[in-house]
DNA sequence: GTGAAAGCGCTAACAT
DNA sequence: ATGTTAGCGCTTTCAC
């Protein structure tokens, strides 16, 4: 059942060739304990000559750690959202690769996350968990057995480090831009209200509008393009004088663009539109979408690294940059 | 160093509780060997009562197999192409999850794939490899040690099972559609010519054109939207009477749309445009893009399953379906 | 600093 | 059908 090919060279072969015991070879090769310089050299060169590749499985089993990082996704409108997920996965995979750690995907029902989380905690092949766009409830449901090896993309907690873009700042900048360029009746299409990460942009929008003495006009969406299409219709229906729409993400904004086009509303002439994320297609829409960057890959990589390194909890926010194009 | 929480329940605990030997418990729990019905029942109920979760690491180490499936990507224009990669990753991850197997990403330099492939073969944590959009060279460079646990998305070989969409058929259908709807000067923007998976659509295009007695007009691209923009310009420059452009993928087609818009060329009035993949944003462009489906997730899932199950080599093609929208 | 020995949790001959 | 015995390849006390 074992793989074909020449028998794998194990640490014992290296130890033998270097004329030391297996323990010493292990100490040298796995970083840790004390070893004399000469032993170090002999072991390392023997390893190199033999082409020794440590077996991450054996190592993990001996150390009592897992070999995969699980990305736990709270169920959201998957379709358009999964370009995002792809970024997250590849960012995490990149960081895990050098350690021989793989990445897995796990859906978490928001109402009943305990079960799946408990199962992950019990699964000894799980090195750690990255929570993606999660909720306070889910955060609270994280079992103790997972402590120290959980990170969150989005909101965090005193014991769970969080990694997120500064989406409050980004939203402020975007809405301010709309205001500064003369827009006054600015509506926003948000995400689902149970999703914490969609709350901060809303607060930012509200606060900018309040400061400007303007009314807030909010329509609920779900990050999908479809919700952008529906949302745009609803906005124009409820507030016909709207002259700008700020969407929670680019996918939604592209939906808005599409709906406005269908209505014969010109952008940015009649209505300005702004999104958030700067996805590749934002540059290709007609008109090209004004938005703000969202370094998803970097964020995911950091979160995965935190899990691998058992990082202590301290929230990290990544800056977002305005990208001015044609739509606003 | 081991994880916190109540000590893991191992197969020994189950065996003890069931009053059988560890081997019998193993036989029952891991599917294989013969066991009496009564023993089976006792073991299973003991396992259930104790909440036994097998440790995939220990299992893999004992069986001599790995715990992660590596997705080996030949370097391509990553940017726009990685929505595709995301689909592949999540499709593969889904299939691997139940076995406690993770997914990893690995870039393969096309000219020197031997090194990375050899390293993967030597890494005992690697369960198998899925080659993504690979070349004959890379296929030939697959080490024997990987035989039986490699699958390919794209071209295959007598010993490597392949999984792909019927992109020849899809291209035929698309080009035929253009022809049937009255287009005569049909150009195509292709992928890089070293990429086998971009060759079959080109052949299909050529053959339809030949059958119709029309000239082939081909411009090289690279799957990116940028190459669609450049390509459209080049096409119109070289053959001003072009009345249709078929792009190798939707990203490129969206680039074409964007360039034509800049030129003031109407779509589909002056020029019809068709893509391939049916990505989510294809429905949102102006005009909405005519294209054909590409079941990337299903293909990836099948390829990953083939690796897990050590499937024999036999090429599988997935059907594509025409999606008629506004652009053609 | 180094070696001997005991596992990590499981599977797989090999007997019985 | 079941138990016994070895490992899989590595880390890690524990003595020396």
XYZ file of C-alpha atoms (C1' of nucleotides) in Angstrom:
688
model
C 0.000 0.000 0.000
C 2.962 2.263 0.483
C 4.058 4.311 -2.480
C 6.318 2.821 -5.090
C 9.746 4.068 -5.938
C 12.964 3.802 -4.041
C 12.372 3.439 -0.338
C 12.100 6.769 1.392
C 15.165 7.954 3.231
C 14.271 8.385 6.864
C 15.888 10.200 9.696
C 17.512 6.924 10.731
C 19.431 6.775 7.487
C 20.634 10.288 8.051
C 21.648 9.529 11.633
C 23.533 6.448 10.544
C 25.355 8.289 7.777
C 26.240 11.105 10.142
C 27.387 8.712 12.824
C 25.030 10.011 15.461
C 21.937 8.755 17.161
C 18.481 9.314 15.803
C 17.754 11.752 18.614
C 20.641 13.976 17.719
C 19.673 13.944 14.094
C 16.167 14.907 15.097
C 17.405 17.734 17.281
C 19.463 19.137 14.485
C 16.884 18.708 11.790
C 13.826 19.873 13.647
C 15.372 23.003 15.008
C 14.890 22.456 18.710
C 17.304 21.023 21.254
C 20.988 21.368 21.822
C 23.544 19.813 19.510
C 27.245 20.358 19.021
C 28.354 22.321 16.045
C 30.210 19.402 14.554
C 27.265 17.070 14.931
C 25.095 19.726 13.371
C 27.309 19.940 10.352
C 27.613 16.202 9.892
C 23.889 15.663 10.192
C 22.995 18.449 7.856
C 25.401 17.377 5.179
C 24.321 13.772 5.456
C 20.721 14.875 5.084
C 21.589 16.923 2.039
C 23.613 14.151 0.437
C 20.900 11.573 1.000
C 18.178 13.924 -0.126
C 16.342 13.538 3.137
C 12.821 14.916 3.219
C 11.150 14.843 6.627
C 7.760 13.195 6.723
C 5.300 15.814 7.935
C 2.868 13.079 8.932
C 5.204 11.297 11.265
C 6.313 14.601 12.662
C 2.776 15.745 13.242
C 1.760 12.461 14.822
C 4.702 12.552 17.194
C 4.150 16.173 18.075
C 0.447 15.735 18.444
C -0.517 18.380 15.943
C -2.572 18.243 12.782
C -1.698 18.511 9.117
C -4.465 20.632 7.780
C -5.869 24.043 8.411
C -9.627 24.189 8.085
C -11.295 27.210 6.581
C -14.671 27.426 8.270
C -17.103 29.386 6.186
C -20.387 30.631 7.523
C -22.878 29.961 4.794
C -23.391 32.995 2.609
C -24.630 33.426 -0.908
C -21.935 31.231 -2.347
C -22.175 31.975 -6.045
C -20.664 35.338 -6.531
C -18.968 35.254 -3.240
C -16.681 32.445 -4.070
C -14.174 34.370 -6.100
C -13.527 35.732 -2.620
C -13.253 32.263 -1.167
C -10.800 31.257 -3.853
C -8.541 34.105 -2.858
C -8.759 33.086 0.754
C -7.950 29.473 -0.006
C -4.955 30.195 -2.137
C -3.623 32.755 0.303
C -3.877 30.237 3.110
C -2.520 27.377 1.017
C 0.555 29.355 0.156
C 1.430 29.849 3.787
C 0.708 26.254 4.750
C 2.602 24.623 1.919
C 6.126 24.940 3.368
C 5.039 23.095 6.473
C 3.428 20.312 4.514
C 0.071 21.437 5.770
C -3.011 21.269 3.568
C -6.136 23.366 3.579
C -9.717 22.195 3.986
C -13.103 23.780 3.621
C -15.931 23.406 6.084
C -19.373 24.956 6.021
C -20.712 26.201 9.331
C -24.461 26.560 9.775
C -24.698 29.865 11.650
C -27.391 28.701 13.969
C -25.724 25.412 14.892
C -21.985 25.807 14.687
C -21.215 23.882 17.867
C -21.479 20.469 16.238
C -19.128 21.037 13.340
C -16.703 22.964 15.530
C -16.626 20.219 18.123
C -15.933 17.709 15.400
C -13.062 19.797 14.119
C -11.678 20.066 17.617
C -11.815 16.302 18.048
C -10.212 15.602 14.690
C -6.509 15.233 15.397
C -5.666 15.875 11.773
C -6.836 19.441 12.170
C -3.989 21.778 12.859
C -6.216 24.759 13.375
C -9.232 26.654 12.112
C -9.672 29.922 10.302
C -13.141 31.354 10.782
C -14.336 33.267 7.755
C -16.797 36.140 8.070
C -18.193 34.737 11.204
C -20.596 35.884 13.877
C -20.382 36.500 17.611
C -22.373 33.339 18.181
C -19.956 31.209 16.258
C -17.040 32.861 18.021
C -18.624 31.972 21.336
C -19.162 28.400 20.211
C -15.478 27.756 19.612
C -14.540 24.863 21.918
C -11.662 25.263 24.336
C -9.774 22.466 22.626
C -9.334 24.840 19.708
C -7.979 27.724 21.784
C -4.742 29.054 20.469
C -5.198 27.576 17.060
C -8.118 29.573 15.758
C -7.999 32.814 13.868
C -10.793 34.838 12.396
C -11.153 36.778 9.192
C -13.601 39.440 10.231
C -14.491 39.962 13.858
C -12.373 38.508 16.636
C -12.581 38.083 20.389
C -10.259 38.492 23.356
C -8.958 34.996 22.747
C -9.250 34.797 18.966
C -6.994 36.950 16.807
C -8.774 38.693 13.981
C -7.618 39.832 10.581
C -9.593 42.165 8.437
C -9.412 45.013 6.044
C -10.183 48.426 7.472
C -13.604 48.380 5.954
C -14.831 51.147 8.183
C -12.144 53.421 6.822
C -12.722 52.249 3.285
C -16.450 52.895 3.510
C -15.836 56.338 4.981
C -13.443 57.217 2.214
C -15.808 55.992 -0.454
C -18.868 57.762 0.891
C -16.869 60.917 1.521
C -15.675 60.781 -2.041
C -19.255 60.630 -3.231
C -20.130 63.557 -1.031
C -17.123 65.638 -1.985
C -17.899 65.153 -5.645
C -21.271 66.713 -5.136
C -23.555 63.799 -4.390
C -26.177 64.428 -1.759
C -28.778 61.676 -1.938
C -26.516 58.741 -1.304
C -28.013 55.302 -0.737
C -26.272 52.179 0.474
C -26.886 48.544 -0.313
C -25.609 46.495 2.594
C -24.971 42.852 3.405
C -27.093 40.652 5.641
C -27.429 42.281 9.039
C -26.452 39.173 10.959
C -23.001 39.422 9.437
C -20.798 41.568 11.647
C -18.383 42.391 8.860
C -21.162 44.119 7.003
C -21.999 46.303 9.981
C -18.935 48.485 10.126
C -19.265 49.819 6.606
C -22.869 50.645 7.392
C -21.867 52.510 10.521
C -19.233 54.383 8.564
C -21.787 55.304 5.925
C -24.242 56.446 8.581
C -21.684 58.544 10.343
C -20.479 60.298 7.204
C -24.043 61.023 6.199
C -24.912 62.281 9.633
C -21.892 64.551 9.686
C -22.966 65.933 6.333
C -26.471 66.481 7.583
C -27.842 64.061 5.004
C -30.406 61.289 5.431
C -29.330 57.646 5.430
C -30.971 55.421 2.844
C -30.285 51.797 3.431
C -31.368 48.697 1.576
C -30.457 45.216 2.692
C -28.529 42.943 0.305
C -26.486 39.769 0.594
C -23.188 40.414 -1.224
C -24.589 38.964 -4.415
C -24.909 40.722 -7.746
C -28.582 39.833 -7.751
C -29.072 41.741 -4.537
C -27.418 44.691 -6.242
C -29.896 44.514 -9.087
C -32.863 44.240 -6.777
C -31.412 46.801 -4.413
C -30.929 49.417 -7.103
C -34.527 49.027 -8.168
C -35.735 49.351 -4.613
C -33.586 52.387 -3.947
C -34.829 54.228 -7.007
C -38.350 53.231 -6.227
C -38.285 54.475 -2.656
C -36.085 57.516 -3.233
C -36.321 58.610 -6.874
C -33.973 61.534 -6.321
C -31.062 59.312 -5.343
C -27.853 60.468 -6.999
C -25.385 57.904 -5.689
C -25.364 54.280 -4.597
C -22.676 52.769 -2.439
C -22.634 48.958 -2.504
C -21.082 46.783 0.184
C -18.981 44.931 -2.380
C -18.072 45.009 -6.045
C -20.275 42.080 -6.991
C -23.268 43.941 -5.641
C -22.121 47.148 -7.307
C -21.874 45.373 -10.641
C -25.432 44.229 -10.116
C -26.404 47.835 -9.454
C -24.705 48.934 -12.654
C -26.556 46.290 -14.586
C -29.932 47.281 -13.164
C -29.370 50.989 -13.771
C -28.420 50.243 -17.346
C -31.672 48.377 -17.765
C -33.507 51.391 -16.396
C -31.766 53.782 -18.744
C -30.222 55.591 -15.817
C -26.775 56.918 -16.734
C -23.754 56.347 -14.543
C -22.173 58.493 -13.258
C -24.358 61.142 -14.894
C -27.622 60.457 -13.127
C -26.327 58.233 -10.387
C -22.812 57.586 -9.170
C -21.949 54.041 -8.111
C -19.193 52.791 -5.846
C -18.276 49.293 -4.712
C -15.717 47.738 -2.485
C -13.078 45.019 -2.998
C -11.508 46.007 -6.305
C -12.093 42.625 -7.892
C -10.518 42.147 -11.313
C -13.780 42.699 -13.157
C -14.360 46.034 -11.495
C -12.042 47.544 -14.062
C -13.998 46.038 -16.952
C -17.553 47.087 -16.295
C -19.257 49.824 -18.225
C -18.588 52.267 -16.754
C -15.502 51.042 -14.904
C -16.245 50.767 -11.217
C -14.930 53.117 -8.559
C -14.063 51.079 -5.514
C -11.483 50.467 -2.776
C -8.937 47.697 -2.450
C -9.322 44.663 -0.242
C -6.146 42.606 0.227
C -7.942 39.319 0.700
C -5.001 37.061 -0.038
C -2.722 38.840 2.388
C -5.355 38.763 5.069
C -5.940 35.057 4.575
C -2.241 34.367 4.586
C -1.839 36.228 7.859
C -4.740 34.389 9.442
C -3.363 31.017 8.368
C 0.068 31.943 9.652
C -1.461 32.896 12.969
C -3.008 29.468 13.237
C 0.223 27.719 12.358
C 2.223 29.772 14.817
C -0.357 29.719 17.587
C -0.321 33.473 17.631
C -1.798 35.340 20.553
C -4.998 37.257 19.987
C -4.597 40.796 18.751
C -6.725 42.237 16.016
C -4.968 43.348 12.848
C -6.455 45.694 10.299
C -5.214 46.035 6.759
C -5.428 49.365 4.973
C -7.651 49.860 1.963
C -6.906 52.225 -0.888
C -9.405 54.178 -2.940
C -9.539 53.252 -6.633
C -11.181 56.012 -8.618
C -12.556 54.939 -11.984
C -15.511 56.115 -14.031
C -18.576 55.189 -12.045
C -18.115 57.787 -9.319
C 2.427 20.301 22.783
C -0.581 18.132 22.198
C -3.925 19.846 22.019
C -5.788 20.684 25.183
C -9.125 19.319 26.157
C -10.082 15.879 27.287
C -7.664 13.240 26.103
C -8.548 11.879 22.715
C -10.374 8.593 22.642
C -8.335 6.160 20.621
C -9.128 2.895 18.981
C -7.726 1.117 22.032
C -10.422 2.625 24.193
C -13.024 1.447 21.776
C -11.537 -2.041 21.614
C -11.439 -2.239 25.394
C -15.007 -1.066 25.771
C -16.163 -3.504 23.114
C -14.227 -6.353 24.669
C -12.241 -7.145 21.541
C -8.671 -6.712 20.412
C -7.436 -3.576 18.794
C -7.135 -5.369 15.455
C -10.743 -6.380 15.427
C -11.778 -2.880 16.260
C -9.596 -1.641 13.443
C -11.073 -4.120 11.001
C -14.572 -3.069 11.875
C -13.877 0.622 11.897
C -11.702 0.910 8.840
C -13.911 -1.122 6.589
C -11.523 -3.841 5.532
C -11.130 -7.359 6.927
C -13.544 -9.901 8.229
C -15.296 -9.521 11.538
C -18.243 -11.279 13.096
C -21.536 -9.517 13.136
C -21.667 -9.406 16.896
C -18.179 -7.992 17.173
C -19.089 -5.449 14.556
C -22.066 -4.298 16.509
C -20.229 -4.099 19.797
C -17.346 -2.168 18.308
C -19.536 0.256 16.466
C -21.712 1.003 19.431
C -18.712 1.415 21.691
C -17.213 3.825 19.185
C -20.436 5.780 19.028
C -20.839 5.908 22.776
C -17.260 7.053 23.327
C -17.432 9.540 20.512
C -14.498 7.952 18.796
C -13.000 9.919 15.911
C -10.261 8.119 14.001
C -7.029 10.015 13.639
C -6.395 10.430 9.917
C -2.725 11.098 10.599
C -2.065 7.852 12.378
C -4.076 6.038 9.787
C -2.175 7.612 6.937
C 1.173 6.987 8.560
C 0.363 3.342 9.113
C -1.012 2.898 5.638
C 1.861 4.740 4.091
C -0.260 7.307 2.327
C -0.363 11.079 2.512
C -2.857 13.525 3.947
C -2.956 16.179 1.306
C -3.739 16.399 -2.348
C -1.554 18.848 -4.178
C -2.974 20.986 -6.949
C -0.080 21.572 -9.316
C -0.655 24.650 -11.413
C 1.400 25.449 -14.444
C 2.083 29.136 -14.204
C -0.452 31.137 -16.184
C -1.618 34.693 -15.962
C -2.807 34.358 -12.417
C -4.878 37.487 -11.963
C -8.085 36.913 -13.775
C -7.516 33.256 -13.977
C -7.736 32.653 -10.327
C -11.466 32.760 -9.967
C -10.989 29.537 -11.906
C -8.421 28.282 -9.440
C -10.717 29.052 -6.570
C -13.379 26.857 -8.087
C -10.886 24.076 -8.552
C -9.664 24.316 -4.998
C -13.048 24.270 -3.420
C -14.246 21.449 -5.642
C -11.241 19.383 -4.646
C -11.456 20.349 -0.989
C -15.030 19.214 -0.805
C -14.137 15.728 -1.970
C -11.089 15.462 0.270
C -12.740 16.695 3.445
C -14.497 13.444 4.436
C -11.204 11.595 4.377
C -9.475 14.198 6.471
C -7.343 15.128 3.511
C -6.329 18.708 2.874
C -5.513 20.498 -0.340
C -2.314 22.281 -1.273
C -1.226 24.531 -4.089
C 2.036 24.197 -5.962
C 3.329 26.208 -8.874
C 5.085 24.273 -11.611
C 7.523 26.089 -13.871
C 6.646 24.613 -17.270
C 10.189 24.328 -18.419
C 11.474 22.690 -15.244
C 8.711 20.670 -13.658
C 10.883 17.673 -12.763
C 12.277 19.243 -9.624
C 9.009 20.204 -7.977
C 7.366 16.978 -9.079
C 10.183 14.889 -7.667
C 9.893 16.753 -4.412
C 6.179 16.069 -4.281
C 6.825 12.418 -4.975
C 9.333 12.236 -2.141
C 7.075 14.044 0.305
C 5.218 11.299 2.155
C 2.557 13.737 3.251
C 1.411 14.026 -0.330
C -1.483 11.758 -1.057
C -1.525 12.559 -4.729
C -1.302 15.297 -7.304
C -3.821 16.948 -9.571
C -2.168 18.558 -12.567
C -3.988 21.660 -13.712
C -3.909 22.783 -17.326
C -0.661 21.073 -17.905
C 1.525 20.273 -20.899
C 2.826 17.103 -22.494
C 6.246 17.888 -21.096
C 5.000 18.085 -17.573
C 2.990 14.905 -18.077
C 6.149 13.164 -19.197
C 8.042 14.491 -16.206
C 5.735 12.831 -13.690
C 7.918 10.495 -11.648
C 7.007 6.834 -11.364
C 6.601 7.178 -7.639
C 3.504 9.234 -8.379
C 1.917 6.700 -10.736
C -1.589 5.833 -9.789
C -2.071 8.905 -7.697
C -1.980 11.620 -10.312
C -4.876 13.008 -12.265
C -4.958 15.779 -14.780
C -7.423 18.548 -15.465
C -6.873 19.075 -19.157
C -4.842 16.623 -21.193
C -4.023 13.177 -19.892
C -1.831 10.270 -20.885
C -2.151 6.499 -21.050
C -1.230 6.309 -17.399
C -2.743 9.546 -16.148
C -6.516 9.945 -16.084
C -7.760 13.222 -17.429
C -10.821 15.289 -16.669
C -11.943 18.123 -18.814
C -14.889 19.902 -20.247
C -15.683 19.119 -23.842
C -14.162 22.350 -24.982
C -13.897 21.183 -28.537
C -17.630 20.671 -28.631
C -18.292 23.896 -26.813
C -16.133 25.883 -29.213
C -17.836 24.252 -32.193
C -21.235 25.073 -30.846
C -20.277 28.647 -30.124
C -18.657 29.303 -33.479
C -21.492 27.561 -35.278
C -23.929 29.761 -33.437
C -22.075 32.816 -34.661
C -22.141 31.462 -38.174
C -25.769 30.444 -38.096
C -26.767 33.887 -36.893
C -25.213 35.401 -39.952
C -21.667 36.199 -38.938
C -19.060 35.568 -41.585
C -15.844 37.290 -40.565
C -15.295 35.527 -37.283
C -12.043 36.022 -35.400
C -10.781 34.101 -32.416
C -8.635 35.185 -29.496
C -6.867 32.113 -28.160
C -4.767 31.159 -25.170
C -1.003 30.661 -25.159
C -0.098 28.067 -27.770
C 2.014 26.009 -25.411
C -1.108 25.223 -23.446
C -2.746 22.084 -24.834
C -6.141 22.910 -23.398
C -6.248 26.003 -25.539
C -5.523 24.035 -28.680
C -8.722 22.071 -29.015
C -11.001 25.083 -29.081
C -8.760 26.525 -31.767
C -8.977 23.368 -33.825
C -12.721 23.380 -33.408
C -12.871 26.983 -34.529
C -10.664 26.238 -37.527
C -12.702 23.283 -38.538
C -16.024 25.072 -38.371
C -14.618 27.951 -40.376
C -13.116 25.641 -42.928
C -16.373 23.773 -43.323
C -18.117 27.079 -43.906
C -15.525 28.133 -46.428
C -14.478 31.054 -44.297
C -11.003 32.270 -43.416
C -9.566 31.728 -39.944
C -8.459 34.834 -38.097
C -6.497 34.051 -35.005
C -4.888 36.261 -32.414
C -2.924 34.881 -29.506
C -4.003 35.774 -25.959
C -3.344 34.413 -22.483
C -6.745 33.948 -20.811
C -6.529 37.391 -19.272
C -8.964 40.235 -19.775
C -6.051 42.411 -20.837
C -5.290 40.041 -23.673
C -8.926 40.384 -24.710
C -8.592 44.132 -24.835
C -5.369 44.012 -26.805
C -6.647 41.189 -28.949
C -9.797 43.012 -29.961
C -7.746 45.999 -31.048
C -5.419 43.810 -33.045
C -8.272 41.943 -34.690
C -10.026 45.107 -35.791
C -6.771 46.542 -36.930
C -5.795 43.584 -39.081
C -9.286 42.708 -40.295
C -11.526 45.774 -40.120
C -14.505 43.882 -41.540
C -14.621 41.439 -38.624
C -18.203 40.891 -37.478
C -17.675 38.449 -34.620
C -15.046 37.636 -32.024
C -14.871 34.357 -30.181
C -12.708 34.469 -27.066
C -11.147 31.430 -25.422
C -12.685 32.323 -22.077
C -15.103 34.766 -20.500
C -12.417 36.888 -18.879
C -10.891 37.497 -22.270
C -14.326 38.104 -23.775
C -15.070 40.721 -21.138
C -11.813 42.380 -22.118
C -12.979 42.331 -25.728
C -16.271 43.914 -24.758
C -14.461 46.619 -22.870
C -12.149 47.401 -25.782
C -14.968 47.481 -28.327
C -16.871 49.840 -26.098
C -13.876 52.142 -26.041
C -13.788 52.028 -29.828
C -17.444 52.847 -30.137
C -18.095 49.540 -31.807
C -21.547 48.259 -30.925
C -22.132 44.719 -29.686
C -23.779 42.709 -31.087
C -24.695 45.241 -33.780
C -21.307 45.722 -35.377
C -19.536 42.805 -33.828
C -20.858 39.775 -31.984
C -18.840 38.500 -29.029
C -18.812 35.085 -27.412
C -16.812 33.713 -24.519
C -16.509 30.429 -22.714
C -16.884 29.385 -19.056
C -20.072 31.125 -18.029
C -18.499 32.838 -15.059
C -20.904 34.713 -12.788
C -20.015 38.094 -14.223
C -20.755 37.010 -17.756
C -24.400 37.706 -17.017
C -23.657 41.225 -15.815
C -21.627 42.740 -18.601
C -23.061 45.233 -21.045
C -24.199 43.577 -23.169
C -24.593 40.327 -21.266
C -22.155 37.770 -22.608
C -23.100 34.799 -24.738
C -21.005 31.857 -23.647
C -20.996 28.146 -22.787
C -20.887 26.452 -19.420
C -17.781 24.957 -17.867
C -18.428 22.766 -14.812
C -15.103 23.511 -13.181
C -16.050 22.444 -9.686
C -17.409 19.107 -10.806
C -14.341 18.456 -12.902
C -12.036 19.296 -10.041
C -14.023 17.139 -7.679
C -13.787 14.203 -10.059
C -10.062 14.646 -10.505
C -9.494 14.814 -6.755
C -11.652 11.735 -6.256
C -9.601 9.910 -8.864
C -6.455 10.676 -6.922
C -7.956 9.557 -3.647
C -9.268 6.337 -5.131
C -6.226 5.586 -7.265
C -8.432 5.457 -10.299
C -7.134 3.907 -13.494
C -6.449 6.180 -16.406
C -9.385 6.871 -18.675
C -10.181 10.307 -19.976
C -13.506 11.817 -18.977
C -15.146 14.707 -20.764
C -17.874 16.839 -19.280
C -20.537 18.352 -21.485
C -20.848 22.071 -21.991
C -24.078 23.897 -22.601
C -24.598 26.975 -24.736
C -25.761 30.073 -22.850
C -27.247 32.581 -25.237
C -27.365 36.148 -23.954
C -27.114 39.501 -25.658
C -23.627 39.688 -27.064
C -24.128 37.139 -29.830
C 25.719 17.323 24.226
C 24.171 12.738 23.330
C 21.936 8.102 23.253
C 18.323 4.727 24.738
C 13.720 4.000 25.008
C 9.082 5.012 24.960
C 5.504 6.475 22.594
C 1.976 9.299 18.880
C -2.671 6.108 16.968
C -3.306 3.251 13.708
C -2.908 -0.820 10.114
C -1.334 -5.170 8.481
C 0.840 -9.460 8.204
C 1.005 -13.620 10.612
C -0.523 -17.073 13.477
C -4.157 -19.338 15.622
C -12.960 -14.590 12.957
C -9.731 -12.954 16.243
C -5.502 -11.827 18.867
C -0.339 -11.007 18.752
C 3.332 -8.613 17.044
C 5.540 -5.327 14.384
C 6.036 -1.533 12.544
C 4.844 3.680 9.855
C 8.848 7.993 10.887
C 9.347 11.067 13.973
C 9.785 13.649 18.726
C 10.811 13.702 23.398
C 11.582 12.705 28.184
C 15.101 10.768 30.803
C 19.618 9.299 32.079
C 24.289 9.718 31.321
